[in-house]
Steps between C-alpha positions, in 0.01 A plus 500: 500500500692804355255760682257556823221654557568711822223741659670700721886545683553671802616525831294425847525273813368163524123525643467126527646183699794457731734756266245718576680882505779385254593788270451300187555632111165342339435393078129374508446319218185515268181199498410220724363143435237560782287727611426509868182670681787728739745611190590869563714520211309575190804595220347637219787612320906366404772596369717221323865446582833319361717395758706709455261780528391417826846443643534891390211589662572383827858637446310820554399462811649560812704223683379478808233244514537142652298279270439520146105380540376329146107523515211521304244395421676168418857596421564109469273539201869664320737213722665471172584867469620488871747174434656733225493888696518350908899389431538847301356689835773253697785651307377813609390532871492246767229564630235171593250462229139472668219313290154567576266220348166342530680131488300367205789431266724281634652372134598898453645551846750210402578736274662767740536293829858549495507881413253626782601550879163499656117370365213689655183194401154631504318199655141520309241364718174410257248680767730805564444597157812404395422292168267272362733229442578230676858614558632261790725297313637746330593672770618180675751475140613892544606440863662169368664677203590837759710311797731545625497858374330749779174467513162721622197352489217770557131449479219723476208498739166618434176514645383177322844262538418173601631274749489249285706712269769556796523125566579419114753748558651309779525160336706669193707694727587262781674260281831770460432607863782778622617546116297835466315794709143523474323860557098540512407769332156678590339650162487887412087537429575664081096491444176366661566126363855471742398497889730525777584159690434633914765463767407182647474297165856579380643437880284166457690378149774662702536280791387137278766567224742566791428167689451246163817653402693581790609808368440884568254640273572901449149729471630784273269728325571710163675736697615725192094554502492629839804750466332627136849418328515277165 
């Protein structure tokens, strides 16, 4: 793939997970191959770039950022661009490489495994919203295909997640066991259709994730929401 689609670059601080904070140099990447109830990033427009290009681009940019955070949309969508520009960014900075995905395309993450630092996996829950596939085993292959690279595991909670949801969860997580971090992530309402998950029901998924896996669970919200940054 000679060229990406790429909807925005720019500098913030991670609003989500355990690097939440991070000053982090972010390329979102344009399109998705789902399309969840919660999504909060509607791209409606692109710009295309070579390699090259976008190796210029971030040369523009001041230095002094932790993580260069890949994102979309699905930015795995363009993991052959990335196998070609990721060593090209290596050259130039050493900075960790952060991938934000939705852990759906495990056959393109082989792609990149080796030229990434950290995976941030949206965990889609069916009754969260998240999709309407049936996307358990192929997140059970994307965790296979990640290891033993860092790995985040963060799930959105809504008003209408399910137990049952949780527990299916739980059986694909538990068999890698301490070989990730796993962060709840209580939904930001976008319309009438995307209700808020109370106090009591996240603590709940909280405390059983916690004690089938016997692991801490982290409760972080979109905290780049609360502060009004991007």
């Amino acid at each position: 793939m000679r060229q990406a689609k790429i909807s925005e670059i720019f500098l913030s601080y991670q609003g989500e997970g355990p690097y939440v904070g991070s000053r982090q140099l972010f390329v979102r990447f344009y399109g998705c191959n789902l399309s969840c109830d919660y999504c909060d990033t509607q791209l409606d427009s692109y710009k295309s770039f070579s390699k090259d290009a976008l190796l210029s681009k971030i040369h523009d940019f001041e230095e002094n950022y932790n993580e260069l955070a890949i994102t979309g949309g699905e930015p795995l969508l363009y993991a052959d661009f990335l196998k070609g520009f990721l060593p090209l960014f290596k050259q130039y900075r050493q900075n960790k490489v952060y991938l934000e995905t939705n852990g759906t395309l495990p056959e393109e993450m082989a792609k990149i495994k080796f030229l990434v630092d950290v995976v941030s996996m949206d965990f889609k829950l069916p009754s969260s919203g998240g999709t309407g596939e049936d996307v358990w085993e192929k997140h059970k292959d994307f965790i296979k295909t990640v290891l033993p690279r860092e790995l985040i595991v963060k799930t959105v909670i809504a008003g209408k997640t399910t137990i049952d949801d949780i527990k299916k969860m739980v059986e694909v997580l538990e068999t890698f066991k301490d070989k990730f971090s796993i962060v709840l992530q209580p939904v930001t309402p976008i319309s009438g259709e995307v209700v808020e998950a109370d106090n009591e029901m996240v603590s709940y998924f909280k405390g059983y994730i916690e004690k089938e896996l016997d692991k801490d669970v982290h409760i972080i919200g979109q905290v780049h929401k609360c502060i009004g940054i991007r």
